[in-house]
Every structure is written in C-alpha cells, then in structure tokens.
PDB file of C-alpha atoms in Angstrom:
ATOM      1  CA  GLY U   1       8.207 -60.855   6.573  1.00  0.00           C
ATOM      2  CA  ALA U   2      11.545 -60.426   5.539  1.00  0.00           C
ATOM      3  CA  GLY U   3      12.304 -57.248   5.561  1.00  0.00           C
ATOM      4  CA  VAL U   4      10.617 -54.043   7.832  1.00  0.00           C
ATOM      5  CA  SER U   5       7.430 -53.723   7.895  1.00  0.00           C
ATOM      6  CA  GLN U   6       6.027 -49.973   8.222  1.00  0.00           C
ATOM      7  CA  SER U   7       2.285 -48.452   8.255  1.00  0.00           C
ATOM      8  CA  PRO U   8       0.286 -47.104   7.151  1.00  0.00           C
ATOM      9  CA  ARG U   9       1.825 -46.587   4.468  1.00  0.00           C
ATOM     10  CA  TYR U  10       0.090 -42.980   3.736  1.00  0.00           C
ATOM     11  CA  LYS U  11      -1.479 -41.224   6.661  1.00  0.00           C
ATOM     12  CA  VAL U  12      -3.933 -37.987   6.042  1.00  0.00           C
ATOM     13  CA  ALA U  13      -3.610 -35.869   9.310  1.00  0.00           C
ATOM     14  CA  LYS U  14      -5.994 -32.950   9.577  1.00  0.00           C
ATOM     15  CA  ARG U  15      -3.753 -30.016  11.962  1.00  0.00           C
ATOM     16  CA  GLY U  16      -4.384 -31.404  16.132  1.00  0.00           C
ATOM     17  CA  GLN U  17      -4.907 -34.593  15.425  1.00  0.00           C
ATOM     18  CA  ASP U  18      -3.271 -37.849  16.824  1.00  0.00           C
ATOM     19  CA  VAL U  19      -1.195 -40.287  14.605  1.00  0.00           C
ATOM     20  CA  ALA U  20      -0.416 -43.420  15.279  1.00  0.00           C
ATOM     21  CA  LEU U  21       2.637 -44.835  13.591  1.00  0.00           C
ATOM     22  CA  ARG U  22       3.680 -48.993  13.092  1.00  0.00           C
ATOM     23  CA  CYS U  23       6.982 -50.562  12.743  1.00  0.00           C
ATOM     24  CA  ASP U  24       7.128 -54.499  12.221  1.00  0.00           C
ATOM     25  CA  PRO U  25      10.966 -55.076  12.987  1.00  0.00           C
ATOM     26  CA  ILE U  26      12.808 -57.830  11.272  1.00  0.00           C
ATOM     27  CA  SER U  27      11.919 -60.963  13.948  1.00  0.00           C
ATOM     28  CA  GLY U  28      14.906 -60.930  16.416  1.00  0.00           C
ATOM     29  CA  HIS U  29      16.457 -57.265  15.042  1.00  0.00           C
ATOM     30  CA  VAL U  30      17.641 -55.605  18.782  1.00  0.00           C
ATOM     31  CA  SER U  31      18.205 -53.382  17.511  1.00  0.00           C
ATOM     32  CA  LEU U  32      15.531 -50.496  16.438  1.00  0.00           C
ATOM     33  CA  PHE U  33      15.543 -46.887  15.268  1.00  0.00           C
ATOM     34  CA  TRP U  34      12.972 -44.259  14.224  1.00  0.00           C
ATOM     35  CA  TYR U  35      14.149 -41.577  11.627  1.00  0.00           C
ATOM     36  CA  GLN U  36      11.911 -38.473   9.893  1.00  0.00           C
ATOM     37  CA  GLN U  37      13.150 -37.724   6.272  1.00  0.00           C
ATOM     38  CA  ALA U  38      11.598 -34.270   5.330  1.00  0.00           C
ATOM     39  CA  LEU U  39      11.136 -33.456   1.727  1.00  0.00           C
ATOM     40  CA  GLY U  40      14.479 -33.546  -0.339  1.00  0.00           C
ATOM     41  CA  GLN U  41      16.391 -34.572   3.039  1.00  0.00           C
ATOM     42  CA  GLY U  42      17.864 -36.628   4.559  1.00  0.00           C
ATOM     43  CA  PRO U  43      16.771 -38.463   6.996  1.00  0.00           C
ATOM     44  CA  GLU U  44      17.131 -37.262  10.671  1.00  0.00           C
ATOM     45  CA  PHE U  45      17.436 -39.271  13.677  1.00  0.00           C
ATOM     46  CA  LEU U  46      14.867 -39.867  16.053  1.00  0.00           C
ATOM     47  CA  THR U  47      14.984 -42.842  18.872  1.00  0.00           C
ATOM     48  CA  TYR U  48      16.867 -45.899  19.775  1.00  0.00           C
ATOM     49  CA  PHE U  49      15.513 -48.720  21.274  1.00  0.00           C
ATOM     50  CA  GLN U  50      17.299 -51.463  21.955  1.00  0.00           C
ATOM     51  CA  ASN U  51      15.260 -54.147  23.091  1.00  0.00           C
ATOM     52  CA  GLU U  52      12.727 -52.597  24.876  1.00  0.00           C
ATOM     53  CA  ALA U  53      13.957 -50.438  26.322  1.00  0.00           C
ATOM     54  CA  GLN U  54      14.695 -46.740  24.988  1.00  0.00           C
ATOM     55  CA  LEU U  55      17.957 -45.619  25.110  1.00  0.00           C
ATOM     56  CA  ASP U  56      18.555 -42.510  22.956  1.00  0.00           C
ATOM     57  CA  LYS U  57      15.418 -40.526  22.926  1.00  0.00           C
ATOM     58  CA  SER U  58      17.424 -37.075  21.870  1.00  0.00           C
ATOM     59  CA  GLY U  59      16.150 -36.599  17.971  1.00  0.00           C
ATOM     60  CA  LEU U  60      12.401 -36.763  19.034  1.00  0.00           C
ATOM     61  CA  PRO U  61      11.357 -32.953  18.357  1.00  0.00           C
ATOM     62  CA  SER U  62       9.035 -32.548  21.227  1.00  0.00           C
ATOM     63  CA  ASP U  63       7.247 -33.814  23.905  1.00  0.00           C
ATOM     64  CA  ARG U  64       3.929 -34.383  21.032  1.00  0.00           C
ATOM     65  CA  PHE U  65       6.470 -36.860  19.586  1.00  0.00           C
ATOM     66  CA  PHE U  66       5.767 -40.252  21.891  1.00  0.00           C
ATOM     67  CA  ALA U  67       7.888 -43.706  20.949  1.00  0.00           C
ATOM     68  CA  GLU U  68       7.683 -47.133  22.288  1.00  0.00           C
ATOM     69  CA  ARG U  69       7.955 -51.438  21.813  1.00  0.00           C
ATOM     70  CA  PRO U  70       7.071 -52.362  25.349  1.00  0.00           C
ATOM     71  CA  GLU U  71       7.951 -56.290  24.416  1.00  0.00           C
ATOM     72  CA  GLY U  72      11.328 -55.609  22.606  1.00  0.00           C
ATOM     73  CA  SER U  73       9.609 -56.107  18.644  1.00  0.00           C
ATOM     74  CA  VAL U  74       6.449 -53.565  17.421  1.00  0.00           C
ATOM     75  CA  SER U  75       7.399 -50.785  17.579  1.00  0.00           C
ATOM     76  CA  THR U  76       4.909 -47.305  17.809  1.00  0.00           C
ATOM     77  CA  LEU U  77       5.268 -43.814  17.138  1.00  0.00           C
ATOM     78  CA  LYS U  78       2.903 -41.667  18.353  1.00  0.00           C
ATOM     79  CA  ILE U  79       2.521 -37.754  17.173  1.00  0.00           C
ATOM     80  CA  GLN U  80       0.345 -35.853  19.593  1.00  0.00           C
ATOM     81  CA  ARG U  81      -1.358 -32.924  18.697  1.00  0.00           C
ATOM     82  CA  THR U  82      -0.130 -33.409  15.270  1.00  0.00           C
ATOM     83  CA  GLN U  83       1.102 -29.903  12.973  1.00  0.00           C
ATOM     84  CA  GLN U  84       1.796 -28.969   9.549  1.00  0.00           C
ATOM     85  CA  GLU U  85       5.629 -29.577   9.807  1.00  0.00           C
ATOM     86  CA  ASP U  86       5.676 -32.712  11.015  1.00  0.00           C
ATOM     87  CA  SER U  87       4.477 -33.992   7.315  1.00  0.00           C
ATOM     88  CA  ALA U  88       7.332 -36.142   6.452  1.00  0.00           C
ATOM     89  CA  VAL U  89       8.080 -39.741   5.797  1.00  0.00           C
ATOM     90  CA  TYR U  90       9.054 -41.747   9.290  1.00  0.00           C
ATOM     91  CA  LEU U  91      11.535 -44.171   8.581  1.00  0.00           C
ATOM     92  CA  CYS U  92      11.740 -47.562  10.618  1.00  0.00           C
ATOM     93  CA  ALA U  93      14.850 -49.343  10.782  1.00  0.00           C
ATOM     94  CA  SER U  94      16.208 -52.180  12.827  1.00  0.00           C
ATOM     95  CA  SER U  95      19.215 -54.362  12.761  1.00  0.00           C
ATOM     96  CA  SER U  96      20.871 -57.624  14.785  1.00  0.00           C
ATOM     97  CA  LYS U  97      23.883 -55.891  16.021  1.00  0.00           C
ATOM     98  CA  VAL U  98      23.517 -53.630  19.592  1.00  0.00           C
ATOM     99  CA  ARG U  99      26.053 -51.194  18.099  1.00  0.00           C
ATOM    100  CA  LEU U 100      26.041 -50.010  14.291  1.00  0.00           C
ATOM    101  CA  ARG U 101      29.906 -50.262  14.223  1.00  0.00           C
ATOM    102  CA  ASP U 102      29.741 -54.238  14.939  1.00  0.00           C
ATOM    103  CA  ALA U 103      28.258 -54.629  12.904  1.00  0.00           C
ATOM    104  CA  THR U 104      29.933 -56.235   9.541  1.00  0.00           C
ATOM    105  CA  ASN U 105      27.049 -56.178   6.076  1.00  0.00           C
ATOM    106  CA  GLU U 106      23.786 -55.386   6.264  1.00  0.00           C
ATOM    107  CA  LYS U 107      23.999 -52.327   9.355  1.00  0.00           C
ATOM    108  CA  LEU U 108      19.946 -51.117   9.232  1.00  0.00           C
ATOM    109  CA  PHE U 109      17.479 -52.687   7.680  1.00  0.00           C
ATOM    110  CA  PHE U 110      15.078 -49.390   6.106  1.00  0.00           C
ATOM    111  CA  GLY U 111      11.009 -50.241   6.178  1.00  0.00           C
ATOM    112  CA  SER U 112       9.848 -47.910   3.212  1.00  0.00           C
ATOM    113  CA  GLY U 113       8.126 -45.561   5.540  1.00  0.00           C
ATOM    114  CA  THR U 114       5.085 -44.146   6.416  1.00  0.00           C
ATOM    115  CA  GLN U 115       4.022 -40.721   3.892  1.00  0.00           C
ATOM    116  CA  LEU U 116       2.390 -37.974   6.889  1.00  0.00           C
ATOM    117  CA  SER U 117       0.626 -35.250   5.216  1.00  0.00           C
ATOM    118  CA  VAL U 118      -0.607 -32.840   7.843  1.00  0.00           C
ATOM    119  CA  LEU U 119      -3.388 -30.587   6.255  1.00  0.00           C
TER     120      LEU U 119
ATOM    121  CA  GLN Q   1      27.709 -25.887   9.742  1.00  0.00           C
ATOM    122  CA  LYS Q   2      26.266 -28.798   9.026  1.00  0.00           C
ATOM    123  CA  GLU Q   3      27.881 -32.090  10.664  1.00  0.00           C
ATOM    124  CA  VAL Q   4      27.476 -33.861   7.340  1.00  0.00           C
ATOM    125  CA  GLU Q   5      26.862 -31.535   4.006  1.00  0.00           C
ATOM    126  CA  GLN Q   6      26.039 -32.935   0.341  1.00  0.00           C
ATOM    127  CA  ASP Q   7      25.738 -30.977  -2.837  1.00  0.00           C
ATOM    128  CA  PRO Q   8      21.872 -32.446  -3.538  1.00  0.00           C
ATOM    129  CA  GLY Q   9      21.483 -32.019  -7.049  1.00  0.00           C
ATOM    130  CA  PRO Q  10      20.436 -33.094  -9.524  1.00  0.00           C
ATOM    131  CA  LEU Q  11      22.613 -34.881 -11.095  1.00  0.00           C
ATOM    132  CA  SER Q  12      22.290 -36.609 -15.167  1.00  0.00           C
ATOM    133  CA  VAL Q  13      24.778 -38.401 -16.914  1.00  0.00           C
ATOM    134  CA  PRO Q  14      24.564 -41.071 -20.033  1.00  0.00           C
ATOM    135  CA  GLU Q  15      24.921 -45.198 -19.210  1.00  0.00           C
ATOM    136  CA  GLY Q  16      28.301 -46.281 -18.914  1.00  0.00           C
ATOM    137  CA  ALA Q  17      29.851 -42.540 -17.538  1.00  0.00           C
ATOM    138  CA  ILE Q  18      31.213 -42.349 -14.571  1.00  0.00           C
ATOM    139  CA  VAL Q  19      29.916 -40.029 -11.677  1.00  0.00           C
ATOM    140  CA  SER Q  20      31.507 -39.164  -8.586  1.00  0.00           C
ATOM    141  CA  LEU Q  21      29.193 -38.141  -5.539  1.00  0.00           C
ATOM    142  CA  ASN Q  22      31.081 -36.265  -2.480  1.00  0.00           C
ATOM    143  CA  CYS Q  23      30.150 -35.330   1.068  1.00  0.00           C
ATOM    144  CA  THR Q  24      32.103 -33.411   3.754  1.00  0.00           C
ATOM    145  CA  TYR Q  25      31.851 -33.397   7.072  1.00  0.00           C
ATOM    146  CA  SER Q  26      32.996 -30.847   9.939  1.00  0.00           C
ATOM    147  CA  ASN Q  27      34.321 -33.578  12.962  1.00  0.00           C
ATOM    148  CA  SER Q  28      37.707 -35.017  12.736  1.00  0.00           C
ATOM    149  CA  ALA Q  29      36.910 -36.942  15.206  1.00  0.00           C
ATOM    150  CA  PHE Q  30      33.747 -39.281  13.395  1.00  0.00           C
ATOM    151  CA  GLN Q  31      35.595 -42.320  11.962  1.00  0.00           C
ATOM    152  CA  TYR Q  32      32.890 -44.418   9.955  1.00  0.00           C
ATOM    153  CA  PHE Q  33      31.400 -43.885   6.886  1.00  0.00           C
ATOM    154  CA  MET Q  34      28.881 -45.017   4.334  1.00  0.00           C
ATOM    155  CA  TRP Q  35      27.118 -44.650   1.538  1.00  0.00           C
ATOM    156  CA  TYR Q  36      23.054 -45.170   1.184  1.00  0.00           C
ATOM    157  CA  ARG Q  37      21.486 -45.412  -1.808  1.00  0.00           C
ATOM    158  CA  GLN Q  38      17.517 -44.637  -1.404  1.00  0.00           C
ATOM    159  CA  TYR Q  39      14.890 -45.966  -4.570  1.00  0.00           C
ATOM    160  CA  SER Q  40      11.758 -43.150  -5.030  1.00  0.00           C
ATOM    161  CA  ARG Q  41       9.296 -44.746  -1.929  1.00  0.00           C
ATOM    162  CA  LYS Q  42      11.212 -47.235  -0.117  1.00  0.00           C
ATOM    163  CA  GLY Q  43      14.028 -47.280   2.461  1.00  0.00           C
ATOM    164  CA  PRO Q  44      17.455 -46.785   2.455  1.00  0.00           C
ATOM    165  CA  GLU Q  45      20.287 -49.620   1.290  1.00  0.00           C
ATOM    166  CA  LEU Q  46      23.100 -49.796   2.199  1.00  0.00           C
ATOM    167  CA  LEU Q  47      25.532 -49.105  -0.121  1.00  0.00           C
ATOM    168  CA  MET Q  48      29.123 -49.279   1.189  1.00  0.00           C
ATOM    169  CA  TYR Q  49      30.707 -49.051   4.385  1.00  0.00           C
ATOM    170  CA  THR Q  50      34.195 -47.714   5.284  1.00  0.00           C
ATOM    171  CA  TYR Q  51      36.644 -47.370   8.573  1.00  0.00           C
ATOM    172  CA  SER Q  52      39.106 -44.500   8.431  1.00  0.00           C
ATOM    173  CA  SER Q  53      40.637 -43.051   5.433  1.00  0.00           C
ATOM    174  CA  GLY Q  54      41.330 -45.145   1.865  1.00  0.00           C
ATOM    175  CA  ASN Q  55      39.214 -46.828  -0.524  1.00  0.00           C
ATOM    176  CA  LYS Q  56      37.281 -49.782  -0.756  1.00  0.00           C
ATOM    177  CA  GLU Q  57      35.955 -51.376  -3.487  1.00  0.00           C
ATOM    178  CA  ASP Q  58      32.629 -53.162  -4.355  1.00  0.00           C
ATOM    179  CA  GLY Q  59      32.213 -54.043  -8.070  1.00  0.00           C
ATOM    180  CA  ARG Q  60      30.658 -50.679  -9.681  1.00  0.00           C
ATOM    181  CA  PHE Q  61      31.610 -49.142  -6.590  1.00  0.00           C
ATOM    182  CA  THR Q  62      34.060 -47.342  -4.824  1.00  0.00           C
ATOM    183  CA  ALA Q  63      34.076 -45.042  -1.704  1.00  0.00           C
ATOM    184  CA  GLN Q  64      36.590 -43.026  -0.785  1.00  0.00           C
ATOM    185  CA  VAL Q  65      37.807 -41.987   2.233  1.00  0.00           C
ATOM    186  CA  ASP Q  66      39.946 -38.581   3.044  1.00  0.00           C
ATOM    187  CA  LYS Q  67      40.372 -37.487   6.887  1.00  0.00           C
ATOM    188  CA  SER Q  68      42.658 -35.041   6.324  1.00  0.00           C
ATOM    189  CA  SER Q  69      40.295 -33.235   3.911  1.00  0.00           C
ATOM    190  CA  LYS Q  70      37.173 -34.712   5.928  1.00  0.00           C
ATOM    191  CA  TYR Q  71      35.524 -35.342   2.002  1.00  0.00           C
ATOM    192  CA  ILE Q  72      34.403 -39.001   1.614  1.00  0.00           C
ATOM    193  CA  SER Q  73      33.398 -39.591  -2.410  1.00  0.00           C
ATOM    194  CA  LEU Q  74      31.164 -42.600  -3.749  1.00  0.00           C
ATOM    195  CA  PHE Q  75      32.796 -43.470  -7.139  1.00  0.00           C
ATOM    196  CA  ILE Q  76      30.129 -45.172  -9.499  1.00  0.00           C
ATOM    197  CA  ARG Q  77      31.613 -46.997 -13.610  1.00  0.00           C
ATOM    198  CA  ASP Q  78      29.536 -47.725 -16.103  1.00  0.00           C
ATOM    199  CA  SER Q  79      26.604 -46.159 -14.633  1.00  0.00           C
ATOM    200  CA  GLN Q  80      23.232 -47.804 -15.308  1.00  0.00           C
ATOM    201  CA  PRO Q  81      19.305 -46.673 -15.237  1.00  0.00           C
ATOM    202  CA  SER Q  82      18.961 -49.554 -12.386  1.00  0.00           C
ATOM    203  CA  ASP Q  83      21.741 -46.981 -10.397  1.00  0.00           C
ATOM    204  CA  SER Q  84      18.675 -44.159 -11.173  1.00  0.00           C
ATOM    205  CA  ALA Q  85      18.339 -43.047  -7.566  1.00  0.00           C
ATOM    206  CA  THR Q  86      19.638 -40.514  -4.376  1.00  0.00           C
ATOM    207  CA  TYR Q  87      22.436 -41.178  -2.983  1.00  0.00           C
ATOM    208  CA  LEU Q  88      22.827 -40.936   0.921  1.00  0.00           C
ATOM    209  CA  CYS Q  89      25.958 -40.142   2.540  1.00  0.00           C
ATOM    210  CA  ALA Q  90      25.955 -41.221   6.168  1.00  0.00           C
ATOM    211  CA  ILE Q  91      28.165 -41.150   9.116  1.00  0.00           C
ATOM    212  CA  LEU Q  92      28.314 -42.993  12.367  1.00  0.00           C
ATOM    213  CA  LEU Q  93      27.580 -39.802  15.233  1.00  0.00           C
ATOM    214  CA  ASN Q  94      28.167 -41.034  18.858  1.00  0.00           C
ATOM    215  CA  GLN Q  95      31.074 -43.448  20.055  1.00  0.00           C
ATOM    216  CA  ALA Q  96      28.083 -45.926  20.700  1.00  0.00           C
ATOM    217  CA  GLY Q  97      27.873 -46.202  17.057  1.00  0.00           C
ATOM    218  CA  THR Q  98      23.798 -45.754  17.432  1.00  0.00           C
ATOM    219  CA  ALA Q  99      22.200 -42.771  15.318  1.00  0.00           C
ATOM    220  CA  LEU Q 100      23.529 -42.274  11.394  1.00  0.00           C
ATOM    221  CA  ILE Q 101      23.668 -38.861  10.669  1.00  0.00           C
ATOM    222  CA  PHE Q 102      23.027 -38.247   6.791  1.00  0.00           C
ATOM    223  CA  GLY Q 103      23.234 -36.023   4.766  1.00  0.00           C
ATOM    224  CA  LYS Q 104      20.711 -33.633   2.240  1.00  0.00           C
ATOM    225  CA  GLY Q 105      21.784 -36.764  -1.052  1.00  0.00           C
ATOM    226  CA  THR Q 106      22.188 -36.636  -4.002  1.00  0.00           C
ATOM    227  CA  THR Q 107      20.321 -38.114  -6.707  1.00  0.00           C
ATOM    228  CA  LEU Q 108      21.171 -39.101 -10.107  1.00  0.00           C
ATOM    229  CA  SER Q 109      19.563 -39.756 -13.081  1.00  0.00           C
ATOM    230  CA  VAL Q 110      21.097 -42.457 -16.006  1.00  0.00           C
ATOM    231  CA  SER Q 111      19.459 -41.968 -19.297  1.00  0.00           C
ATOM    232  CA  SER Q 112      20.132 -44.521 -21.607  1.00  0.00           C
TER     233      SER Q 112
END
C-alpha cells in the first residue's frame, strides 16, 4: 500500500488480557516508531527501530510493553496484562531516513493508529 | 515543567480568519521544530518544518520560531473549514534526531 497500515483499527480488551498491535510501514522505510496518544494529549514516543534493530526503547512505560521488528519491515507492539491506563491510540510511523533531521519533506509518515480500550 | 507546552483550546474562528497557534519549549538547545496537523481518527501529518530561528512560509501557512523567547508559532491565513483539525507542535529531542516530542495539540474549528 501507499501508506503506513495498522491493524486492528480498534481493539477492546479485558483488563489482564494480552494484546498485539501490528504495523506495516511503507515499503523500504528504514526507521519505524511507535507512539502512544492518550485522549486529549499529543503522541508520546515509545520506541524506535532502525531496520530490525531496536535502538531506543526509552519510552516504553513498563516491562509489560514489548516491541519487535524481526525482519526489518512489519512491527508488532505487544502489551501484556493490559491495564486501564493502557487505553490510548497507538500510532506507528515510518521514515526513509535514519535520522529525522536529515529528511527534507515528509519526515514521518503516520498510520491511523489502533485505538485500544481496556475495560 | 514539560518540554513542550501548548494550549489545547479549543479555538473556534469564522472562515477567512487569521489563526495563530503557539507553543513554548523549555530547552534552549532544541533546534528543529515542526507543526503537524491531525484530523479526527487519523495519524498526524507534517505541515511545516523549521530549523533554528526565523519564518518559513508555505501557501497559507507560516511557521515562526523565536529562540530567544523559546516560542514557536503557526499562522494560518484565510482559514477554511477544511483546516478544522488538531494542530500539534513538535521538537526533535535528541542529537540523533530520532525522537519527536509533541505538544498536547490545539483543536481548531473553522465555521463557514
């Protein structure tokens, strides 16, 4: 596809359940980011991949959050034992550049996100 | 103090009005500033990108950075109903330029 694709679009989970969120970045994009956007807030950085290497996971809020990108393309964000405070939109973004400041135009392409609701 | 502060609004204006959106930031070392637009149930999309101080214009949009005041602005001229969205300011956090820090976003509504 032409853009970043995320699935599922909506996910409802019971507290304590594990969830897996998928991101298909733009083909050939080196960099992949996950962001968490709570209601009424801006996106907050979770983690960054350069190809298959997870170079920055400083934004992951707890060890219940785990992300992978084993072949350097599709990425999965997994949340174990979900809690109500995990309810948010999870955004994936990709870039052809290794460093955002080296890009000239569309630096990050965002998907439409997965809206996670934990009951 | 948060690294980026932005008034969430909401802001309502009539069609054709000039809109001013603003953010302040805390770290004087920041050099890369961006404005993103986010429509409801969509991901953010880049509107403007500026490096260091000064103005940058693109059609009806002007981005302004005042590093002495640590203040960034986005001006929208001749606003249109299609401009109704949430506008997010963002800065590059680290030297590697791999992480964006976003403001809360300002929700704008332009009525026809």
